[in-house]
Coordinates of N, CA and C in Angstrom, one line a residue:
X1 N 6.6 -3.6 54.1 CA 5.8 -2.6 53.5 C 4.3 -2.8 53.8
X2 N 3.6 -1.7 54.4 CA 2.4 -2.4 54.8 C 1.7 -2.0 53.2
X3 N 0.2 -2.2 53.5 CA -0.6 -2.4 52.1 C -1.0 -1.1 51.9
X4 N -1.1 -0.5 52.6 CA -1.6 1.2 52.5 C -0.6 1.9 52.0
X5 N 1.3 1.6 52.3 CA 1.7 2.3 51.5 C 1.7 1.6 50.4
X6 N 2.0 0.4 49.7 CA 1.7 -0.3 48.4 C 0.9 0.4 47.7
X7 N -0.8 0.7 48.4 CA -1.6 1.3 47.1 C -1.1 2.4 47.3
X8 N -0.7 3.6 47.5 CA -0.2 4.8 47.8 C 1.2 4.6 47.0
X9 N 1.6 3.9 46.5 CA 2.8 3.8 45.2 C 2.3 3.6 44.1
X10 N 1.6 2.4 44.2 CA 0.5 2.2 42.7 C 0.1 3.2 42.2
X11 N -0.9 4.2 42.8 CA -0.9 5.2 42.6 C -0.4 6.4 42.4
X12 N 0.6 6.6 42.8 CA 1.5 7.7 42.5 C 2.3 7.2 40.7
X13 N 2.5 6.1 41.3 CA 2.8 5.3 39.4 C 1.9 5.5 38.3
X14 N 0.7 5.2 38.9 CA -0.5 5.3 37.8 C -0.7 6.9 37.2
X15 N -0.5 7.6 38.5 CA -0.5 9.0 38.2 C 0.4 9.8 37.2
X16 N 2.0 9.7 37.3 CA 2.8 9.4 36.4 C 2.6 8.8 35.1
X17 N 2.2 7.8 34.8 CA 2.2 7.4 33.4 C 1.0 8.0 33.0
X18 N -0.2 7.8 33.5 CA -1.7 8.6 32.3 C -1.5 10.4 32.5
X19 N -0.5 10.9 32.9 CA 0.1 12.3 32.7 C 1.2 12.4 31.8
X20 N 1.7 11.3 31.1 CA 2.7 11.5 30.2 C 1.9 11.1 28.6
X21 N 0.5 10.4 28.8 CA 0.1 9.7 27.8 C -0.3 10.6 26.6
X22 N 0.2 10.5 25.6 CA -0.8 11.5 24.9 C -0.7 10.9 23.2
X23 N -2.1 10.8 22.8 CA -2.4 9.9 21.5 C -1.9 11.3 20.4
X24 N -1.6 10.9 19.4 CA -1.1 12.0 18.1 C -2.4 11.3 17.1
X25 N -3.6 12.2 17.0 CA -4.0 12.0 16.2 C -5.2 13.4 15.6
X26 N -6.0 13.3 14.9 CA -6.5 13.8 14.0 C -7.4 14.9 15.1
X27 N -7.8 15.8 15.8 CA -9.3 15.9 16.8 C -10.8 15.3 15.8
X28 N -11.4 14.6 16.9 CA -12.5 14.5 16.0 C -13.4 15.6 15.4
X29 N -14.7 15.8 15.7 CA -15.6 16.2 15.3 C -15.4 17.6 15.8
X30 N -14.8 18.7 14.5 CA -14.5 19.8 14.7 C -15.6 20.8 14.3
X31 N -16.1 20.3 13.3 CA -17.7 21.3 12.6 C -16.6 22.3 11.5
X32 N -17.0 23.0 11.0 CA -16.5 23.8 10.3 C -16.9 23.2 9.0
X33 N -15.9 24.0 7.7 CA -16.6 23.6 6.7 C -17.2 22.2 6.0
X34 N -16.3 21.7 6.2 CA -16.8 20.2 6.1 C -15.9 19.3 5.1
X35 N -14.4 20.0 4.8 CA -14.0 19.6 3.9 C -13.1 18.4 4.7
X36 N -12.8 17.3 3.8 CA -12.7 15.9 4.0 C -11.0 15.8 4.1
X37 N -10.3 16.9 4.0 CA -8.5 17.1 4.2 C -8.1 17.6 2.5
X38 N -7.1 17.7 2.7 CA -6.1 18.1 1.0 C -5.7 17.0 0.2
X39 N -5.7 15.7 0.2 CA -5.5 14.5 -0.3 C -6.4 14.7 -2.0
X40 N -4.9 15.2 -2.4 CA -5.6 15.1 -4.0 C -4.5 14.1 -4.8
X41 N -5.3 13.2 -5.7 CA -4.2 12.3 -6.3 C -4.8 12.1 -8.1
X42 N -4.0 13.0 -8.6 CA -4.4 12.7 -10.1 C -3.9 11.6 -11.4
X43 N -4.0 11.9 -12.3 CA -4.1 10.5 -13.2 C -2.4 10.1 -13.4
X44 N -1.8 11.2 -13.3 CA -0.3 11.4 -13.7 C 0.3 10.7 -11.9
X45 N 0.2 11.3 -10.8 CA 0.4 10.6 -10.0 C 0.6 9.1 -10.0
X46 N -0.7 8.9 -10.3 CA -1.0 7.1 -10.2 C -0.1 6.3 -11.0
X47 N -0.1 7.1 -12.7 CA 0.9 6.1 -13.4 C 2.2 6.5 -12.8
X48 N 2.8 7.1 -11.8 CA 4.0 7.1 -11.6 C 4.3 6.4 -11.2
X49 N 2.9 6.2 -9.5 CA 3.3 4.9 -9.1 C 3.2 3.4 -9.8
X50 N 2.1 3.5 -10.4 CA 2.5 2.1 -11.0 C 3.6 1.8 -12.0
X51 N 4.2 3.2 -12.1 CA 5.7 2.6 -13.2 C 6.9 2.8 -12.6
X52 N 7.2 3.1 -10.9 CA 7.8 2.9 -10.0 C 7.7 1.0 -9.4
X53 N 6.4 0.8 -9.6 CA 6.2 -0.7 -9.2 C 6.9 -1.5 -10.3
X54 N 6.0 -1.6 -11.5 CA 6.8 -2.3 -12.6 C 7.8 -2.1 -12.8
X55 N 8.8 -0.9 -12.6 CA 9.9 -1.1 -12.5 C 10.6 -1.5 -11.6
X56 N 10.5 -1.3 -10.4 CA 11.0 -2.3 -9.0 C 10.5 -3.9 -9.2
X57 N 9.5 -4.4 -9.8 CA 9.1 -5.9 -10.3 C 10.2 -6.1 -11.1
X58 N 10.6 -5.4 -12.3 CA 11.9 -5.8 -13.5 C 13.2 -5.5 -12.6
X59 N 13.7 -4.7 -12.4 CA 15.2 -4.7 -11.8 C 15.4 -5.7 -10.1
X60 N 14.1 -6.0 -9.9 CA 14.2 -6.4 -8.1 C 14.2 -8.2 -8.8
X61 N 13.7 -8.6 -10.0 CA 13.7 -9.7 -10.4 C 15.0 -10.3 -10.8
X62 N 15.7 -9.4 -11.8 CA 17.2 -9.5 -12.0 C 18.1 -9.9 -10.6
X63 N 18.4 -8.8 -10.1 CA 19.2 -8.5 -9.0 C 19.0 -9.6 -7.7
X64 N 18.0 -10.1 -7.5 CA 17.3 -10.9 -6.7 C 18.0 -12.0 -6.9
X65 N 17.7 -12.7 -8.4 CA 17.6 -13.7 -8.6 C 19.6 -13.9 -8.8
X66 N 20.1 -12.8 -9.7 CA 21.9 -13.3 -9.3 C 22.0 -13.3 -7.8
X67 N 21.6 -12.8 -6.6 CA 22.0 -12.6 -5.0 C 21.2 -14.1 -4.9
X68 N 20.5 -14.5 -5.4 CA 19.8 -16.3 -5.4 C 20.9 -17.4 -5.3
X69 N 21.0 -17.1 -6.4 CA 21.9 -18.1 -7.7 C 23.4 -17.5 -6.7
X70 N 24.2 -16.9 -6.7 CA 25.3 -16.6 -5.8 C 25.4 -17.4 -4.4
X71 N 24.4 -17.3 -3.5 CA 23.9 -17.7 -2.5 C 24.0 -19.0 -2.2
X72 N 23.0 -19.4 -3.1 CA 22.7 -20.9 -3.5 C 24.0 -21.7 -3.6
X73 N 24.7 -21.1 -4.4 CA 25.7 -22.0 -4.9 C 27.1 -21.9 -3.3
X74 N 27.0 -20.6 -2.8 CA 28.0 -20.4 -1.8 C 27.6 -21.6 -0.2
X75 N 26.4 -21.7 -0.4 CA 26.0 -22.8 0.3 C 26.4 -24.0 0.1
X76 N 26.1 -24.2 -1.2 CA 26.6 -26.0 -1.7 C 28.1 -26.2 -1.0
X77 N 28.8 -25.4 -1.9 CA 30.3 -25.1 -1.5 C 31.0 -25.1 -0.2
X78 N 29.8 -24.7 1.3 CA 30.6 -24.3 2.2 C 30.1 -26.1 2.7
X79 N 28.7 -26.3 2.3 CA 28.1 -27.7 2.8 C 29.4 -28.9 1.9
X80 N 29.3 -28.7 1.3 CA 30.4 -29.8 0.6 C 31.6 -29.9 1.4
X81 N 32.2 -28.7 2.2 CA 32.9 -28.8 2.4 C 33.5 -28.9 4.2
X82 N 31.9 -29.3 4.4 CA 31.5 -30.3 5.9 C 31.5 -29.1 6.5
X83 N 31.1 -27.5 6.1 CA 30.8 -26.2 7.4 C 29.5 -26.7 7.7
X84 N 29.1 -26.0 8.8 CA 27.4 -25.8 9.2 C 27.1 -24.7 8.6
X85 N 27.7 -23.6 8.7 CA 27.6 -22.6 8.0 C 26.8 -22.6 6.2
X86 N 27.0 -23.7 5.7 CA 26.5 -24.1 4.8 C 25.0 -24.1 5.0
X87 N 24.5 -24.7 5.9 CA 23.0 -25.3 6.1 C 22.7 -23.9 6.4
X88 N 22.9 -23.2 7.0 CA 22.5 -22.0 7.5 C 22.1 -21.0 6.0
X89 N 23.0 -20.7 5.5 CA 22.8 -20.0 4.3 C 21.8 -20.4 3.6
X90 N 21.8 -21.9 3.5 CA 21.2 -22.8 2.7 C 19.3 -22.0 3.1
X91 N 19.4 -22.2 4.2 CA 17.8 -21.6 5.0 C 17.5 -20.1 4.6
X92 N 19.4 -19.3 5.1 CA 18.2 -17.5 4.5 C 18.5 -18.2 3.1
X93 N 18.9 -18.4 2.3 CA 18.8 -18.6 0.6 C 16.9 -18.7 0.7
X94 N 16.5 -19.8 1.3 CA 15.3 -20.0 0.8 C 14.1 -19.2 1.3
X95 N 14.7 -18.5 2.2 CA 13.7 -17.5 3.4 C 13.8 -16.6 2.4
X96 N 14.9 -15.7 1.4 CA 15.3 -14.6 0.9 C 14.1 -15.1 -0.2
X97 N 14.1 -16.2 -0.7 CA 13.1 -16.6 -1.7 C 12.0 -16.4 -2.1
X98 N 11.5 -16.9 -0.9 CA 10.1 -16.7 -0.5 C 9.9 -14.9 -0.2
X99 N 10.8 -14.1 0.6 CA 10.6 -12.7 1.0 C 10.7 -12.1 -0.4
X100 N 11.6 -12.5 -1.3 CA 11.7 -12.1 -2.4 C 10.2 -12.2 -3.5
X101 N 9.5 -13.1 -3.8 CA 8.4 -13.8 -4.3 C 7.3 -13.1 -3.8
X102 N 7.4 -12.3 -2.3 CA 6.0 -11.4 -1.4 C 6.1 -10.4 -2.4
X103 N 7.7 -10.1 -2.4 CA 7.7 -8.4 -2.8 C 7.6 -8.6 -4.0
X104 N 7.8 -9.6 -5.0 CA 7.1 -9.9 -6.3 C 5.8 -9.2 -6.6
X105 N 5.1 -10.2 -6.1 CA 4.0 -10.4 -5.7 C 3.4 -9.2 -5.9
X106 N 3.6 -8.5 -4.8 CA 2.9 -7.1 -3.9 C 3.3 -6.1 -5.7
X107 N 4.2 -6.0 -5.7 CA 4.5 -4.9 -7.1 C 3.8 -4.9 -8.3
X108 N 3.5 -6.9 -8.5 CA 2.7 -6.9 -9.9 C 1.1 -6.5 -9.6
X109 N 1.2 -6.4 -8.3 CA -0.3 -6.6 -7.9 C -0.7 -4.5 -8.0
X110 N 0.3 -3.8 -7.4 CA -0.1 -2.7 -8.0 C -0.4 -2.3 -9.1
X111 N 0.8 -2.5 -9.9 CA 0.8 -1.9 -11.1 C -0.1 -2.9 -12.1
X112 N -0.2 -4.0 -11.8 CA -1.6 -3.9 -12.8 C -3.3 -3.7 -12.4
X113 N -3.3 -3.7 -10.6 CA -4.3 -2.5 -10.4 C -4.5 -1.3 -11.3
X114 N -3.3 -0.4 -10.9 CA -3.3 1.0 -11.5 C -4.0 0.6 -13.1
X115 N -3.1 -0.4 -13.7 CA -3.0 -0.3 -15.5 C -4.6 -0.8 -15.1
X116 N -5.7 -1.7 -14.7 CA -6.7 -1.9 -14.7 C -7.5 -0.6 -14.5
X117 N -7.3 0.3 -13.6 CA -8.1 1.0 -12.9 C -7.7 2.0 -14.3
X118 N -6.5 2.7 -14.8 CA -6.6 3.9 -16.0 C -7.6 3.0 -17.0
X119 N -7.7 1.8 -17.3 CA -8.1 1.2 -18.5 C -9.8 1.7 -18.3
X120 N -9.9 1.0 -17.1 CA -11.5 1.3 -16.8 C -11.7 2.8 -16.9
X121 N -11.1 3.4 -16.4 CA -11.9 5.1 -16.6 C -11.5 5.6 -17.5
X122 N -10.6 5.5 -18.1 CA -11.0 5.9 -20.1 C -12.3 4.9 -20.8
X123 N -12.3 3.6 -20.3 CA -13.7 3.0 -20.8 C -14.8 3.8 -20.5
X124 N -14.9 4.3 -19.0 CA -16.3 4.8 -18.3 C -16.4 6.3 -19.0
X125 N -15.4 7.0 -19.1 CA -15.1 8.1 -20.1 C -15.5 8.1 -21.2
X126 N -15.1 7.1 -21.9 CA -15.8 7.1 -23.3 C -17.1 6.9 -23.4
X127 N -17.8 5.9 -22.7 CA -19.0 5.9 -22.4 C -19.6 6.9 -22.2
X128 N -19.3 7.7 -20.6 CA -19.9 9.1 -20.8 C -20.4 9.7 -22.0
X129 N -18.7 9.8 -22.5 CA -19.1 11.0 -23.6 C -19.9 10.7 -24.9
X130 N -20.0 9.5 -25.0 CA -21.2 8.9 -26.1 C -22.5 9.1 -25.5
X131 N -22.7 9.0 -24.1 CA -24.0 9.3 -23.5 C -24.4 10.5 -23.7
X132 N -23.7 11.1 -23.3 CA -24.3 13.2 -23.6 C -24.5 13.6 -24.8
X133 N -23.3 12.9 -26.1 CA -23.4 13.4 -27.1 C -24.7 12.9 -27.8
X134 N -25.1 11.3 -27.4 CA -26.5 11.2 -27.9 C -27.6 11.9 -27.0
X135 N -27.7 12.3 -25.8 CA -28.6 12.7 -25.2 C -28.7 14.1 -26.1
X136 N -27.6 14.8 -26.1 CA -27.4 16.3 -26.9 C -27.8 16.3 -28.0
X137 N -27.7 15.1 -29.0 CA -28.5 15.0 -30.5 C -29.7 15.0 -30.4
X138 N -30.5 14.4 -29.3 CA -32.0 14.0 -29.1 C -32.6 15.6 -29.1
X139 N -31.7 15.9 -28.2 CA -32.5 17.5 -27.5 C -32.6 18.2 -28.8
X140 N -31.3 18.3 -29.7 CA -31.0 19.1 -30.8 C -32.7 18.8 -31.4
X141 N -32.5 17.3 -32.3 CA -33.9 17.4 -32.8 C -35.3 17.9 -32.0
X142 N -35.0 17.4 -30.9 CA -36.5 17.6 -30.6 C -36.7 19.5 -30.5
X143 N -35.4 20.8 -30.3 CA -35.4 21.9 -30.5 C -35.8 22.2 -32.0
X144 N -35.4 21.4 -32.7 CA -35.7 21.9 -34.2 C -37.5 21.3 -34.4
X145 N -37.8 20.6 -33.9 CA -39.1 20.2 -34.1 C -40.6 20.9 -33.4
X146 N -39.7 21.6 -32.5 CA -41.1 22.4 -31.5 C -40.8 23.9 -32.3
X147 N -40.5 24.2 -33.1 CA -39.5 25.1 -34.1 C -40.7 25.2 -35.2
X148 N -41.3 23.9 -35.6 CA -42.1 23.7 -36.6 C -43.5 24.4 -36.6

């Protein structure tokens, strides 16, 4: 094959693939109104998910832990009883462990975001509204005073 038809295949290859390429995403900078997408997520949303999490933390802890404890013990039993097959189990048992312990993890970590985050903006809420209501007392007097 000489070298001139080589690049003359490269090429025809290269040509083929960035003609099939095509990225799936957003277009950028379109102008128009300026709104930022439909992504609305309200207070009722949020606690669903965080009580979708808390509850996959309670039943994934149960369930887990008997598929543990089952495991664990089907290991001893195959190891006692001179399989290799034992050692093996014995390894996902403790891999399942630890994979089990992420997704722990990850679930208490939402749902007591979320419970932090509703906590704080009924705090900032209440705040507010003690802010206005004394700003609105101030004004009140000071209306009744230029009154005089």
């Amino acid at each position: 094959m000489a070298w001139d038809e080589w690049e003359q295949l490269k090429a025809q290859a290269a040509d083929r693939h960035s003609a099939r390429m095509q990225l799936n995403q957003y277009p950028g900078d379109q102008g128009g109104d300026g709104t930022q997408g439909d992504l609305v997520v309200g207070q009722t949303d949020l606690e669903a998910v965080g009580k979708a999490a808390h509850n996959l933390f309670d039943d994934f802890t149960s369930h887990s832990g008997h598929a543990r404890v089952a495991s664990e013990a089907a290991a001893g039993g195959l190891k006692g009883e001179g399989f290799a097959l034992g050692n093996a189990l014995e390894h996902v048992t403790q891999r399942w462990g630890e994979q089990a312990k992420t997704l722990l993890d990850a679930c208490a970590h939402i749902s007591n975001h979320l419970r932090f985050t509703k906590n704080r903006h009924t705090a900032d809420e209440s705040y507010i509204v003690g802010a206005v209501s004394s700003i609105s007392t101030l004004d009140e007097g000071f209306d009744d005073r230029k009154g005089q």
